[in-house]
Amino acid sequence: MSNFDEIIKVLQENNNFLITSHINLDGDGIGSELALYFILKKLNKKAIILNQDRLPKIYDFLPDSGKVHYLEDNSVNPKKIDVVIALDCSNIKRIGKTYEIFKDIKTIINIDHHKSNENYGSINYVDYSTSSVGEIIYELIKSIDIDLLDEKISTCLFTAIMTDTGSFRYSNISSKTFGVASHLTRNGIKPHLIANNIYNRNTYPGLKLLGEALLTLEINESSCVSWLIITRKMLNNTNANNEDIEGIIDIATTLNNVEISILFRETKNNKIKVSFRSKGNFDVNKFAGKFKGGGHPNAAGCLCSGKLEEIKESILSELFDDIKYLGYEN
Ligand code: 5GP
Ligand code: MN
């Protein structure tokens, strides 16, 4: 899929845009939002970025990161929006409470790379062969006018691609991904500084939380599944916050022979957020779907109601049945 004509027409014919992304904002969502914001400004359009959640601190180095608003800012007047652009959101629920602000707006452009995307927009551009929405926005810019691509936009798009590919380690990358990254690096960006900002600014409470979480690490008999727990008590003890949880599951995935890892954590609304990662062919998006969640084949999640221990037992038991059936346990 490479036809952006319909989207470009809407961008040209309207003036006031609201750009949004998913709850639990990530680098792909934020980088893509800012890149699109800069493009719209260059096209002399008015654009606002509004998400349910606050910008995670690790992304505050991005150019104009102060333009990434969150709901409690109260800085958006919905009467002045012609078009909503939702980035990296597979369904309306993923947009969160921000949806309430624009639910009466007729034109919603849904740009995403999740296989499970529900085509909820009036225009849907979903390409799950791409690493990230950042890669799609790059192609969109190429279709508008590649000369619009400057250092600021390149920094945002590189951040989107780097974070959604686990620094170019996941199976969602293609030679095209490297081609895009290579082009972006020709625009004066500094990939090592971007990486330092995102990955080398751990907080002391964050590392203490990692220590506590690792104490809960378990593996199954055949060592192909690992799992961890983060409770409210652990967050309180260490003084860590939600942003500090980012990346902890990935450490459980680094275990030799582990194919699938899971993080169970208590949210402040008494729910259990479950994150899944896989290194090989096991499709965690499909598996998370059994619990009304979703995501990508190698990274997915779901939100459950109930007691942590019970949810953990039921998800693990379902997973053990699946891997037995698929022949992971030899
Ligand atoms: P994380 O585990 O880092 O929160 O999420 C990993 C990926 O899974 C995200 O990029 C997102 O695509 C997806 N994801 C996480 N939680 C949910 C959920 O509750 N529902 C759906 N549909 N996708 C989720
Ligand atoms: Mn993404």
PDB file of N, CA and C in Angstrom, residues 33 46 63 71 104 136 150 152-153 155 160 236 261 264 271-273 279 308:
ATOM      1  N   GLU A  33       3.759  11.817  15.876  1.00  0.00           N
ATOM      2  CA  GLU A  33       2.905  12.995  16.112  1.00  0.00           C
ATOM      3  C   GLU A  33       3.678  14.273  15.821  1.00  0.00           C
ATOM      4  N   LYS A  46      -3.018  24.708  11.004  1.00  0.00           N
ATOM      5  CA  LYS A  46      -3.005  24.749  12.471  1.00  0.00           C
ATOM      6  C   LYS A  46      -3.102  23.315  12.977  1.00  0.00           C
ATOM      7  N   PRO A  63      12.460  17.816  19.620  1.00  0.00           N
ATOM      8  CA  PRO A  63      12.173  19.219  19.299  1.00  0.00           C
ATOM      9  C   PRO A  63      10.691  19.542  19.531  1.00  0.00           C
ATOM     10  N   LEU A  71      -4.511  15.426  28.196  1.00  0.00           N
ATOM     11  CA  LEU A  71      -5.890  15.855  28.452  1.00  0.00           C
ATOM     12  C   LEU A  71      -6.034  16.900  29.541  1.00  0.00           C
ATOM     13  N   ASP A 104     -17.340  13.616  17.815  1.00  0.00           N
ATOM     14  CA  ASP A 104     -18.308  14.128  16.842  1.00  0.00           C
ATOM     15  C   ASP A 104     -17.651  14.653  15.563  1.00  0.00           C
ATOM     16  N   ILE A 136       5.784   4.972   8.127  1.00  0.00           N
ATOM     17  CA  ILE A 136       4.668   5.370   7.248  1.00  0.00           C
ATOM     18  C   ILE A 136       4.664   6.891   7.057  1.00  0.00           C
ATOM     19  N   ASP A 150      13.318  17.860   7.356  1.00  0.00           N
ATOM     20  CA  ASP A 150      14.477  18.586   7.892  1.00  0.00           C
ATOM     21  C   ASP A 150      15.038  17.847   9.111  1.00  0.00           C
ATOM     22  N   LYS A 152      14.738  18.451  12.363  1.00  0.00           N
ATOM     23  CA  LYS A 152      13.768  18.239  13.443  1.00  0.00           C
ATOM     24  C   LYS A 152      12.882  17.036  13.147  1.00  0.00           C
ATOM     25  N   ILE A 153      12.323  17.031  11.936  1.00  0.00           N
ATOM     26  CA  ILE A 153      11.408  15.942  11.552  1.00  0.00           C
ATOM     27  C   ILE A 153      12.164  14.618  11.536  1.00  0.00           C
ATOM     28  N   THR A 155      14.759  13.781  13.312  1.00  0.00           N
ATOM     29  CA  THR A 155      15.008  13.343  14.693  1.00  0.00           C
ATOM     30  C   THR A 155      13.773  12.616  15.246  1.00  0.00           C
ATOM     31  N   ALA A 160      10.996   7.410  16.409  1.00  0.00           N
ATOM     32  CA  ALA A 160       9.842   6.510  16.240  1.00  0.00           C
ATOM     33  C   ALA A 160      10.310   5.138  15.771  1.00  0.00           C
ATOM     34  N   ASN A 236       5.526   1.770  45.357  1.00  0.00           N
ATOM     35  CA  ASN A 236       5.569   2.674  46.515  1.00  0.00           C
ATOM     36  C   ASN A 236       6.901   2.583  47.250  1.00  0.00           C
ATOM     37  N   SER A 261       7.997 -13.802  27.176  1.00  0.00           N
ATOM     38  CA  SER A 261       8.034 -13.319  28.553  1.00  0.00           C
ATOM     39  C   SER A 261       6.814 -12.449  28.839  1.00  0.00           C
ATOM     40  N   PHE A 264       3.295  -8.935  34.659  1.00  0.00           N
ATOM     41  CA  PHE A 264       1.981  -8.677  35.273  1.00  0.00           C
ATOM     42  C   PHE A 264       2.180  -7.513  36.224  1.00  0.00           C
ATOM     43  N   LYS A 271      -6.529  -2.535  38.236  1.00  0.00           N
ATOM     44  CA  LYS A 271      -6.577  -3.488  37.122  1.00  0.00           C
ATOM     45  C   LYS A 271      -5.210  -4.166  37.034  1.00  0.00           C
ATOM     46  N   ILE A 272      -5.140  -5.183  36.197  1.00  0.00           N
ATOM     47  CA  ILE A 272      -3.853  -5.831  35.976  1.00  0.00           C
ATOM     48  C   ILE A 272      -3.459  -5.633  34.525  1.00  0.00           C
ATOM     49  N   LYS A 273      -2.355  -4.917  34.324  1.00  0.00           N
ATOM     50  CA  LYS A 273      -1.843  -4.702  32.968  1.00  0.00           C
ATOM     51  C   LYS A 273      -0.852  -5.827  32.687  1.00  0.00           C
ATOM     52  N   LYS A 279      10.361 -13.655  21.219  1.00  0.00           N
ATOM     53  CA  LYS A 279      11.576 -13.462  20.410  1.00  0.00           C
ATOM     54  C   LYS A 279      11.465 -14.152  19.066  1.00  0.00           C
ATOM     55  N   LEU A 308      -4.365 -10.233  40.953  1.00  0.00           N
ATOM     56  CA  LEU A 308      -3.124 -10.496  40.221  1.00  0.00           C
ATOM     57  C   LEU A 308      -2.801 -11.990  40.142  1.00  0.00           C
TER      58      LEU A 308
END
